[in-house]
């Protein structure tokens, strides 16, 4: 089932064999059965989590339906999540994808910390790599008072929470408060939970708020629709407290990692590696960080795409309106770029009117769609640079991806640069790519 979703799967028949694989191979998620010959899953989990080399590996314990004590023991051993036998396909793929993304975010923070140290900055980055607390502020959306009370009680020892039974108020409640996770019942009596989730995902400020859905057995079709529209995770009734706490903890960690990647850099690093006008990373940071991203992608046999965007006729803007208007255009261009990228993407102002976007895990087809969407976002309305002046802006994009294990950052960049010049020669305001 995992291979059908294009995961690369390694298997071990015992705890020690699993530990050996984790030490020797690049692993993103570990699924551990509780009952194994020799070393059991709990001891294997403890050893994985106690080894500095593997302590960040997400571990999923596979437990029997009637063994609630196993879940508690798994939490004590450091497990990140649970799967219950017989393993449901939806649960399997959802858990693995969630934890793989969490591992990606954690790896990205570690890589950025290493980049900072290589540049001679970021001495305190170790304090920022992992959240110091996974206690969160939760919003529960459930219009059944008894059900909502049971959920709130199950979470009360580890988190603070508020129940909002009226879905009309939910977006306002989320906008006005700093919630870490929204938990919503799929079986609301007086509203459509899927419509609410879609609305939350469409609002810019809330697009990164994790959503956990509480689903009824037999409602798999609507559950799949929710996962497709961006719901992060789910748990089925009757709700197991330990599973619920594990799901919430994973989403809180993921949100805080993601927030960290979007918002926080040490002031000393900002001075060295941030463009002062646009607040994006500058050329120096990109050159230091790109090699790590490329090498990691090649080692993992994972795609990576790079695009270079250049504002069309920027010299004409400076000559016509002045450099202060040109600067305002650059700032707005950077903002539109930033708003349409993921937290793990690397966005840089390379120099002048050139901007670079590096997208780990994104293949050529997806990167081309992203580039087209970025150009549409830039051109959809004029840049308002003052109360009296709006300037229509377009851009040209050159695109490249990793094509072989022999590709270097310089080769990938050169292909994108050549494609950019081809886009300009072809009439501007378009995306071009150069074959390897």
Tab-separated table of C-alpha atoms in Angstrom:
chain	number	residue	atom	x	y	z
A	1	UNK	CA	0.000	0.000	0.000
A	2	UNK	CA	2.830	2.406	0.788
A	3	UNK	CA	4.653	1.587	-2.420
A	4	UNK	CA	1.449	2.337	-4.326
A	5	UNK	CA	1.752	5.911	-2.963
A	6	UNK	CA	5.376	6.004	-4.235
A	7	UNK	CA	7.054	5.693	-0.852
A	8	UNK	CA	10.317	3.770	-0.767
A	9	UNK	CA	9.847	1.062	1.859
A	10	UNK	CA	12.498	-0.743	3.933
A	11	UNK	CA	11.462	-3.663	6.134
A	12	UNK	CA	12.852	-5.286	9.272
A	13	UNK	CA	11.601	-8.382	11.121
A	14	UNK	CA	12.813	-7.329	14.570
A	15	UNK	CA	13.581	-4.328	16.754
A	16	UNK	CA	17.379	-4.492	16.484
A	17	UNK	CA	17.193	-4.816	12.702
A	18	UNK	CA	14.964	-1.736	12.610
A	19	UNK	CA	17.449	0.255	14.700
A	20	UNK	CA	20.316	-0.818	12.434
A	21	UNK	CA	18.414	0.350	9.332
A	22	UNK	CA	17.621	3.713	10.967
A	23	UNK	CA	21.318	4.209	11.717
A	24	UNK	CA	22.496	3.235	8.246
A	25	UNK	CA	19.801	4.476	5.843
A	26	UNK	CA	17.968	7.734	5.206
A	27	UNK	CA	14.599	7.155	6.890
A	28	UNK	CA	11.705	9.612	7.211
A	29	UNK	CA	9.075	7.606	9.138
A	30	UNK	CA	9.239	4.384	11.192
A	31	UNK	CA	6.236	2.066	11.609
A	32	UNK	CA	6.839	-0.288	14.555
A	33	UNK	CA	4.745	-3.281	15.497
A	34	UNK	CA	4.476	-3.737	19.258
A	35	UNK	CA	4.960	-7.517	19.200
A	36	UNK	CA	8.198	-8.603	17.507
A	37	UNK	CA	10.694	-11.403	18.197
A	38	UNK	CA	13.579	-10.450	20.445
A	39	UNK	CA	13.365	-6.709	21.091
A	40	UNK	CA	9.750	-5.477	21.122
A	41	UNK	CA	8.494	-2.253	19.523
A	42	UNK	CA	8.545	-0.247	22.755
A	43	UNK	CA	12.234	-0.896	23.406
A	44	UNK	CA	13.086	-0.252	19.746
A	45	UNK	CA	11.222	3.073	19.951
A	46	UNK	CA	13.069	4.044	23.146
A	47	UNK	CA	16.439	3.310	21.548
A	48	UNK	CA	15.572	5.227	18.364
A	49	UNK	CA	14.449	8.238	20.395
A	50	UNK	CA	17.488	8.136	22.719
A	51	UNK	CA	20.036	8.180	19.872
A	52	UNK	CA	20.936	11.778	18.850
A	53	UNK	CA	21.291	10.601	15.236
A	54	UNK	CA	17.731	9.221	15.074
A	55	UNK	CA	15.869	11.058	17.836
A	56	UNK	CA	13.963	13.231	15.338
A	57	UNK	CA	12.617	10.241	13.380
A	58	UNK	CA	8.807	10.105	13.676
A	59	UNK	CA	7.702	6.716	15.034
A	60	UNK	CA	4.247	5.176	14.528
A	61	UNK	CA	3.346	2.298	16.876
A	62	UNK	CA	1.089	-0.399	15.379
A	63	UNK	CA	-1.189	-1.676	18.178
A	64	UNK	CA	-4.080	-4.099	18.597
A	65	UNK	CA	-7.597	-2.656	18.886
A	66	UNK	CA	-8.153	-3.702	22.511
A	67	UNK	CA	-4.762	-2.745	23.907
A	68	UNK	CA	-5.238	0.793	25.205
A	69	UNK	CA	-2.311	0.251	27.576
A	70	UNK	CA	-0.029	-0.214	24.575
A	71	UNK	CA	-0.793	3.324	23.427
A	72	UNK	CA	0.118	4.793	26.798
A	73	UNK	CA	3.310	2.739	26.904
A	74	UNK	CA	4.077	3.847	23.338
A	75	UNK	CA	3.733	7.506	24.308
A	76	UNK	CA	6.083	6.951	27.231
A	77	UNK	CA	8.589	5.341	24.855
A	78	UNK	CA	8.469	8.424	22.597
A	79	UNK	CA	6.028	7.322	19.874
A	80	UNK	CA	4.604	10.091	17.737
A	81	UNK	CA	1.425	8.336	16.581
A	82	UNK	CA	-0.510	5.087	16.461
A	83	UNK	CA	-2.105	2.757	13.935
A	84	UNK	CA	-4.645	0.180	15.053
A	85	UNK	CA	-4.851	-3.324	13.589
A	86	UNK	CA	-6.356	-4.107	11.149
A	87	UNK	CA	-4.680	-1.085	9.566
A	88	UNK	CA	-7.054	1.102	7.560
A	89	UNK	CA	-5.691	2.392	4.221
A	90	UNK	CA	-6.819	5.974	4.815
A	91	UNK	CA	-5.284	6.005	8.296
A	92	UNK	CA	-2.011	4.513	7.047
A	93	UNK	CA	-1.445	7.043	4.279
A	94	UNK	CA	-2.643	10.021	6.346
A	95	UNK	CA	-0.369	9.184	9.301
A	96	UNK	CA	2.681	8.528	7.136
A	97	UNK	CA	2.225	11.666	5.005
A	98	UNK	CA	1.710	13.856	8.080
A	99	UNK	CA	4.816	12.600	9.820
A	100	UNK	CA	6.904	12.656	6.639
A	101	UNK	CA	6.024	16.338	6.219
A	102	UNK	CA	6.898	16.972	9.860
A	103	UNK	CA	10.282	15.310	9.301
A	104	UNK	CA	10.824	17.480	6.205
A	105	UNK	CA	10.175	20.637	8.223
A	106	UNK	CA	12.523	19.483	10.969
A	107	UNK	CA	15.252	18.635	8.430
A	108	UNK	CA	14.841	22.051	6.835
A	109	UNK	CA	15.307	23.814	10.182
A	110	UNK	CA	18.406	21.764	10.907
A	111	UNK	CA	19.794	22.570	7.461
A	112	UNK	CA	19.122	26.288	7.923
A	113	UNK	CA	20.850	26.187	11.301
A	114	UNK	CA	23.887	24.512	9.695
A	115	UNK	CA	23.873	27.134	6.928
A	116	UNK	CA	23.887	29.877	9.548
A	117	UNK	CA	26.848	28.305	11.339
A	118	UNK	CA	28.756	27.949	8.067
A	119	UNK	CA	28.287	31.661	7.523
A	120	UNK	CA	29.521	32.392	11.043
A	121	UNK	CA	26.130	33.258	12.496
A	122	UNK	CA	23.351	31.605	14.427
A	123	UNK	CA	25.198	30.465	17.562
A	124	UNK	CA	21.893	30.009	19.390
A	125	UNK	CA	20.083	28.112	16.632
A	126	UNK	CA	20.123	24.892	18.705
A	127	UNK	CA	17.538	26.501	20.978
A	128	UNK	CA	15.202	27.046	18.035
A	129	UNK	CA	15.294	23.689	16.271
A	130	UNK	CA	12.652	22.015	18.460
A	131	UNK	CA	9.677	23.654	20.161
A	132	UNK	CA	10.204	23.863	23.915
A	133	UNK	CA	6.559	22.952	24.582
A	134	UNK	CA	3.844	21.078	22.753
A	135	UNK	CA	1.108	22.509	24.962
A	136	UNK	CA	-1.372	24.225	22.671
A	137	UNK	CA	-4.422	26.427	22.411
A	138	UNK	CA	-7.190	24.509	20.619
A	139	UNK	CA	-10.550	25.422	19.096
A	140	UNK	CA	-13.177	22.652	19.153
A	141	UNK	CA	-16.029	23.012	16.655
A	142	UNK	CA	-18.903	20.713	17.665
A	143	UNK	CA	-22.595	21.604	18.042
A	144	UNK	CA	-23.309	18.524	20.175
A	145	UNK	CA	-22.721	19.708	23.783
A	146	UNK	CA	-22.010	16.241	25.215
A	147	UNK	CA	-19.586	15.320	22.457
A	148	UNK	CA	-17.790	18.681	22.743
A	149	UNK	CA	-17.502	18.312	26.508
A	150	UNK	CA	-15.939	14.836	26.157
A	151	UNK	CA	-13.376	16.161	23.683
A	152	UNK	CA	-12.529	19.115	25.905
A	153	UNK	CA	-12.155	16.829	28.914
A	154	UNK	CA	-9.853	14.439	27.009
A	155	UNK	CA	-7.567	17.364	26.109
A	156	UNK	CA	-7.757	19.306	29.368
A	157	UNK	CA	-4.654	17.862	31.057
A	158	UNK	CA	-2.311	18.837	28.210
A	159	UNK	CA	-3.948	21.787	26.413
A	160	UNK	CA	-6.256	24.758	26.781
A	161	UNK	CA	-9.319	24.694	24.553
A	162	UNK	CA	-12.505	26.515	23.673
A	163	UNK	CA	-15.704	25.081	22.203
A	164	UNK	CA	-17.430	27.035	19.408
A	165	UNK	CA	-20.721	25.392	18.357
A	166	UNK	CA	-21.657	28.121	15.844
A	167	UNK	CA	-19.714	27.659	12.593
A	168	UNK	CA	-20.498	31.220	11.491
A	169	UNK	CA	-18.337	32.487	14.348
A	170	UNK	CA	-15.424	30.111	13.736
A	171	UNK	CA	-13.461	32.226	11.177
A	172	UNK	CA	-13.800	35.302	13.415
A	173	UNK	CA	-12.703	33.289	16.440
A	174	UNK	CA	-9.672	31.941	14.569
A	175	UNK	CA	-8.756	35.372	13.177
A	176	UNK	CA	-8.932	37.037	16.587
A	177	UNK	CA	-6.980	34.449	18.580
A	178	UNK	CA	-3.785	32.469	18.245
A	179	UNK	CA	-5.041	28.892	17.984
A	180	UNK	CA	-2.602	26.075	17.322
A	181	UNK	CA	-5.140	23.536	16.046
A	182	UNK	CA	-8.817	23.453	15.051
A	183	UNK	CA	-10.689	20.230	15.856
A	184	UNK	CA	-13.974	19.944	13.966
A	185	UNK	CA	-16.686	17.312	14.052
A	186	UNK	CA	-17.517	15.975	10.591
A	187	UNK	CA	-21.059	15.200	11.767
A	188	UNK	CA	-22.266	18.690	12.723
A	189	UNK	CA	-26.047	18.806	13.152
A	190	UNK	CA	-26.621	22.358	11.933
A	191	UNK	CA	-23.835	23.037	9.422
A	192	UNK	CA	-21.583	21.492	6.795
A	193	UNK	CA	-18.181	20.737	8.345
A	194	UNK	CA	-16.507	20.363	4.937
A	195	UNK	CA	-17.691	23.809	3.862
A	196	UNK	CA	-16.248	25.249	7.069
A	197	UNK	CA	-12.884	23.567	6.450
A	198	UNK	CA	-12.834	24.878	2.884
A	199	UNK	CA	-13.577	28.398	4.126
A	200	UNK	CA	-10.769	28.253	6.697
A	201	UNK	CA	-8.299	27.024	4.069
A	202	UNK	CA	-9.259	29.883	1.702
A	203	UNK	CA	-8.357	32.649	4.187
A	204	UNK	CA	-4.732	33.785	3.946
A	205	UNK	CA	-4.141	34.181	7.675
A	206	UNK	CA	-5.667	30.774	8.468
A	207	UNK	CA	-4.311	28.693	5.595
A	208	UNK	CA	-1.605	27.200	7.844
A	209	UNK	CA	-3.882	26.463	10.827
A	210	UNK	CA	-3.883	22.662	11.302
A	211	UNK	CA	-7.308	20.997	11.114
A	212	UNK	CA	-8.134	17.661	12.749
A	213	UNK	CA	-11.474	16.116	11.832
A	214	UNK	CA	-13.537	13.874	14.130
A	215	UNK	CA	-15.242	11.323	11.857
A	216	UNK	CA	-17.852	8.617	12.286
A	217	UNK	CA	-17.161	5.045	11.184
A	218	UNK	CA	-18.688	4.609	7.738
A	219	UNK	CA	-18.253	8.237	6.664
A	220	UNK	CA	-15.094	7.523	4.644
A	221	UNK	CA	-16.283	9.295	1.467
A	222	UNK	CA	-16.712	12.677	3.183
A	223	UNK	CA	-13.532	12.081	5.176
A	224	UNK	CA	-11.558	11.633	1.953
A	225	UNK	CA	-13.047	14.852	0.575
A	226	UNK	CA	-11.900	16.656	3.701
A	227	UNK	CA	-8.359	15.297	3.401
A	228	UNK	CA	-8.285	16.296	-0.286
A	229	UNK	CA	-9.241	19.893	0.555
A	230	UNK	CA	-6.470	20.283	3.127
A	231	UNK	CA	-7.641	18.764	6.415
A	232	UNK	CA	-4.423	17.665	8.115
A	233	UNK	CA	-5.547	14.644	10.090
A	234	UNK	CA	-8.525	12.818	11.550
A	235	UNK	CA	-9.579	10.452	14.301
A	236	UNK	CA	-12.650	8.206	14.355
A	237	UNK	CA	-15.233	7.856	17.085
A	238	UNK	CA	-15.177	6.509	19.708
A	239	UNK	CA	-12.212	8.804	20.333
A	240	UNK	CA	-9.227	7.258	22.087
A	241	UNK	CA	-7.656	9.891	24.351
A	242	UNK	CA	-4.062	8.805	23.749
A	243	UNK	CA	-4.507	8.807	19.983
A	244	UNK	CA	-6.160	12.222	20.113
A	245	UNK	CA	-3.301	13.643	22.181
A	246	UNK	CA	-0.762	12.169	19.747
A	247	UNK	CA	-2.527	13.677	16.718
A	248	UNK	CA	-2.762	17.085	18.383
A	249	UNK	CA	0.883	17.006	19.464
A	250	UNK	CA	2.047	16.214	15.917
A	251	UNK	CA	0.020	19.090	14.436
A	252	UNK	CA	1.231	21.566	17.077
A	253	UNK	CA	4.848	20.621	16.387
A	254	UNK	CA	4.272	20.900	12.643
A	255	UNK	CA	2.644	24.325	12.979
A	256	UNK	CA	5.419	25.661	15.182
A	257	UNK	CA	8.112	24.323	12.872
A	258	UNK	CA	6.303	25.872	9.913
A	259	UNK	CA	5.817	29.191	11.712
A	260	UNK	CA	9.491	29.169	12.592
A	261	UNK	CA	10.514	28.654	8.972
A	262	UNK	CA	8.225	31.428	7.746
A	263	UNK	CA	8.839	34.060	10.372
A	264	UNK	CA	11.923	33.684	12.549
A	265	UNK	CA	15.572	34.345	11.898
A	266	UNK	CA	18.140	35.639	14.309
A	267	UNK	CA	18.830	39.358	13.878
A	268	UNK	CA	22.491	38.683	13.188
A	269	UNK	CA	21.591	36.277	10.383
A	270	UNK	CA	19.080	38.758	8.962
A	271	UNK	CA	21.767	41.419	8.708
A	272	UNK	CA	24.094	39.057	6.867
A	273	UNK	CA	21.764	37.086	4.642
A	274	UNK	CA	18.585	39.159	4.211
A	275	UNK	CA	17.920	41.717	1.511
A	276	UNK	CA	17.170	44.949	3.460
A	277	UNK	CA	14.624	46.233	0.941
A	278	UNK	CA	12.400	43.154	0.466
A	279	UNK	CA	13.287	41.154	3.630
A	280	UNK	CA	13.859	38.078	1.454
A	281	UNK	CA	17.051	36.024	1.651
A	282	UNK	CA	19.834	37.545	-0.398
A	283	UNK	CA	22.253	36.121	-2.944
A	284	UNK	CA	24.809	35.173	-0.307
A	285	UNK	CA	22.355	33.011	1.605
A	286	UNK	CA	20.984	31.392	-1.542
A	287	UNK	CA	24.436	30.361	-2.734
A	288	UNK	CA	25.346	28.901	0.663
A	289	UNK	CA	22.025	27.096	1.127
A	290	UNK	CA	21.358	25.834	-2.408
A	291	UNK	CA	24.173	23.285	-2.413
A	292	UNK	CA	22.758	21.643	0.714
A	293	UNK	CA	19.276	21.468	-0.787
A	294	UNK	CA	20.542	19.985	-4.064
A	295	UNK	CA	22.786	17.408	-2.371
A	296	UNK	CA	20.006	16.339	-0.026
A	297	UNK	CA	17.541	15.970	-2.900
A	298	UNK	CA	19.982	13.900	-4.978
A	299	UNK	CA	20.832	11.656	-1.995
A	300	UNK	CA	17.124	11.051	-1.364
A	301	UNK	CA	16.302	10.636	-5.066
A	302	UNK	CA	13.801	13.454	-4.596
A	303	UNK	CA	12.933	16.180	-7.138
A	304	UNK	CA	13.941	19.815	-6.753
A	305	UNK	CA	13.041	22.759	-8.974
A	306	UNK	CA	14.521	26.228	-9.305
A	307	UNK	CA	13.004	29.238	-11.018
A	308	UNK	CA	14.430	32.671	-11.738
A	309	UNK	CA	11.922	35.501	-12.160
A	310	UNK	CA	12.889	38.846	-13.662
A	311	UNK	CA	10.596	41.909	-13.663
A	312	UNK	CA	9.900	42.966	-17.247
A	313	UNK	CA	11.090	46.455	-18.343
A	314	UNK	CA	12.204	47.380	-14.818
A	315	UNK	CA	14.700	49.975	-16.084
A	316	UNK	CA	11.815	51.764	-17.798
A	317	UNK	CA	9.970	51.923	-14.460
A	318	UNK	CA	12.975	53.494	-12.743
A	319	UNK	CA	13.571	55.941	-15.591
A	320	UNK	CA	9.900	56.956	-15.829
A	321	UNK	CA	8.825	57.134	-12.183
A	322	UNK	CA	12.061	57.296	-10.201
A	323	UNK	CA	13.963	54.865	-8.028
A	324	UNK	CA	11.602	55.271	-5.056
A	325	UNK	CA	8.759	53.853	-7.186
A	326	UNK	CA	11.112	51.137	-8.444
A	327	UNK	CA	11.857	50.174	-4.838
A	328	UNK	CA	8.141	50.046	-4.028
A	329	UNK	CA	7.608	47.719	-7.006
A	330	UNK	CA	10.380	45.424	-5.768
A	331	UNK	CA	8.822	45.266	-2.293
A	332	UNK	CA	5.347	44.436	-3.650
A	333	UNK	CA	6.821	41.894	-6.058
A	334	UNK	CA	8.582	40.173	-3.144
A	335	UNK	CA	5.358	40.166	-1.120
A	336	UNK	CA	3.387	38.474	-3.887
A	337	UNK	CA	6.181	35.950	-4.322
A	338	UNK	CA	6.287	35.186	-0.602
A	339	UNK	CA	2.510	34.819	-0.267
A	340	UNK	CA	2.418	32.067	-2.896
A	341	UNK	CA	5.201	29.819	-1.643
A	342	UNK	CA	5.507	27.108	1.014
A	343	UNK	CA	7.389	27.522	4.259
A	344	UNK	CA	10.066	25.027	3.161
A	345	UNK	CA	10.721	26.841	-0.143
A	346	UNK	CA	13.748	29.113	-0.439
A	347	UNK	CA	12.814	32.573	-1.760
A	348	UNK	CA	15.613	35.043	-2.541
A	349	UNK	CA	16.245	38.375	-4.176
A	350	UNK	CA	19.257	37.496	-6.274
A	351	UNK	CA	20.019	41.068	-7.222
A	352	UNK	CA	18.418	44.010	-8.991
A	353	UNK	CA	15.039	42.874	-10.289
A	354	UNK	CA	15.861	39.132	-10.264
A	355	UNK	CA	14.241	36.772	-7.767
A	356	UNK	CA	14.853	33.065	-7.179
A	357	UNK	CA	12.549	30.362	-5.847
A	358	UNK	CA	13.958	26.933	-4.896
A	359	UNK	CA	11.305	24.240	-4.355
A	360	UNK	CA	12.450	20.983	-2.692
A	361	UNK	CA	10.282	17.966	-3.495
A	362	UNK	CA	8.653	19.620	-6.534
A	363	UNK	CA	9.018	17.998	-9.956
A	364	UNK	CA	9.024	19.732	-13.346
A	365	UNK	CA	5.297	19.513	-14.057
A	366	UNK	CA	4.306	20.881	-10.656
A	367	UNK	CA	6.964	23.615	-10.794
A	368	UNK	CA	5.689	24.762	-14.188
A	369	UNK	CA	2.184	25.113	-12.757
A	370	UNK	CA	3.566	27.037	-9.781
A	371	UNK	CA	5.485	29.373	-12.094
A	372	UNK	CA	2.372	30.029	-14.200
A	373	UNK	CA	0.378	30.757	-11.040
A	374	UNK	CA	3.035	33.173	-9.789
A	375	UNK	CA	3.023	35.086	-13.086
A	376	UNK	CA	-0.762	35.282	-12.991
A	377	UNK	CA	-0.627	36.559	-9.402
A	378	UNK	CA	1.886	39.244	-10.388
A	379	UNK	CA	-0.028	40.416	-13.451
A	380	UNK	CA	-3.583	40.153	-12.090
A	381	UNK	CA	-3.685	43.713	-10.757
A	382	UNK	CA	-1.360	46.745	-10.995
A	383	UNK	CA	1.133	47.380	-8.210
A	384	UNK	CA	-0.161	50.204	-6.030
A	385	UNK	CA	3.023	52.092	-5.168
A	386	UNK	CA	1.401	55.226	-3.720
A	387	UNK	CA	-2.048	56.649	-3.088
A	388	UNK	CA	-1.995	58.260	-6.561
A	389	UNK	CA	-0.043	55.740	-8.640
A	390	UNK	CA	-0.526	52.108	-9.705
A	391	UNK	CA	1.897	50.438	-12.114
A	392	UNK	CA	1.088	47.336	-14.226
A	393	UNK	CA	3.845	44.745	-13.826
A	394	UNK	CA	4.692	41.483	-15.555
A	395	UNK	CA	7.633	39.129	-15.178
A	396	UNK	CA	9.511	36.469	-17.112
A	397	UNK	CA	10.529	33.130	-15.590
A	398	UNK	CA	13.230	30.592	-16.365
A	399	UNK	CA	12.754	27.140	-14.879
A	400	UNK	CA	14.989	24.115	-14.281
A	401	UNK	CA	14.962	20.896	-12.243
A	402	UNK	CA	17.425	18.249	-11.126
A	403	UNK	CA	17.930	16.035	-14.167
A	404	UNK	CA	20.648	13.620	-12.994
A	405	UNK	CA	22.856	12.757	-10.031
A	406	UNK	CA	25.652	14.676	-11.757
A	407	UNK	CA	23.801	17.982	-11.586
A	408	UNK	CA	25.413	20.669	-9.453
A	409	UNK	CA	23.807	23.870	-8.141
A	410	UNK	CA	25.746	25.779	-10.796
A	411	UNK	CA	24.413	23.571	-13.608
A	412	UNK	CA	20.812	23.837	-12.402
A	413	UNK	CA	21.106	27.608	-12.003
A	414	UNK	CA	22.681	28.017	-15.451
A	415	UNK	CA	19.826	26.103	-17.103
A	416	UNK	CA	17.244	28.309	-15.378
A	417	UNK	CA	19.194	31.443	-16.360
A	418	UNK	CA	19.332	30.358	-20.005
A	419	UNK	CA	15.601	29.652	-19.926
A	420	UNK	CA	14.967	33.125	-18.481
A	421	UNK	CA	16.766	34.772	-21.388
A	422	UNK	CA	14.743	32.600	-23.783
A	423	UNK	CA	11.529	33.804	-22.117
A	424	UNK	CA	12.561	37.411	-22.599
A	425	UNK	CA	13.512	36.852	-26.219
A	426	UNK	CA	10.162	35.151	-26.825
A	427	UNK	CA	8.214	38.229	-25.733
A	428	UNK	CA	8.358	38.316	-21.893
A	429	UNK	CA	5.567	37.568	-19.385
A	430	UNK	CA	5.993	33.826	-19.829
A	431	UNK	CA	7.620	30.698	-18.405
A	432	UNK	CA	10.384	28.898	-20.288
A	433	UNK	CA	12.551	25.917	-19.384
A	434	UNK	CA	15.747	24.477	-20.816
A	435	UNK	CA	16.146	20.738	-21.192
A	436	UNK	CA	19.126	19.107	-19.523
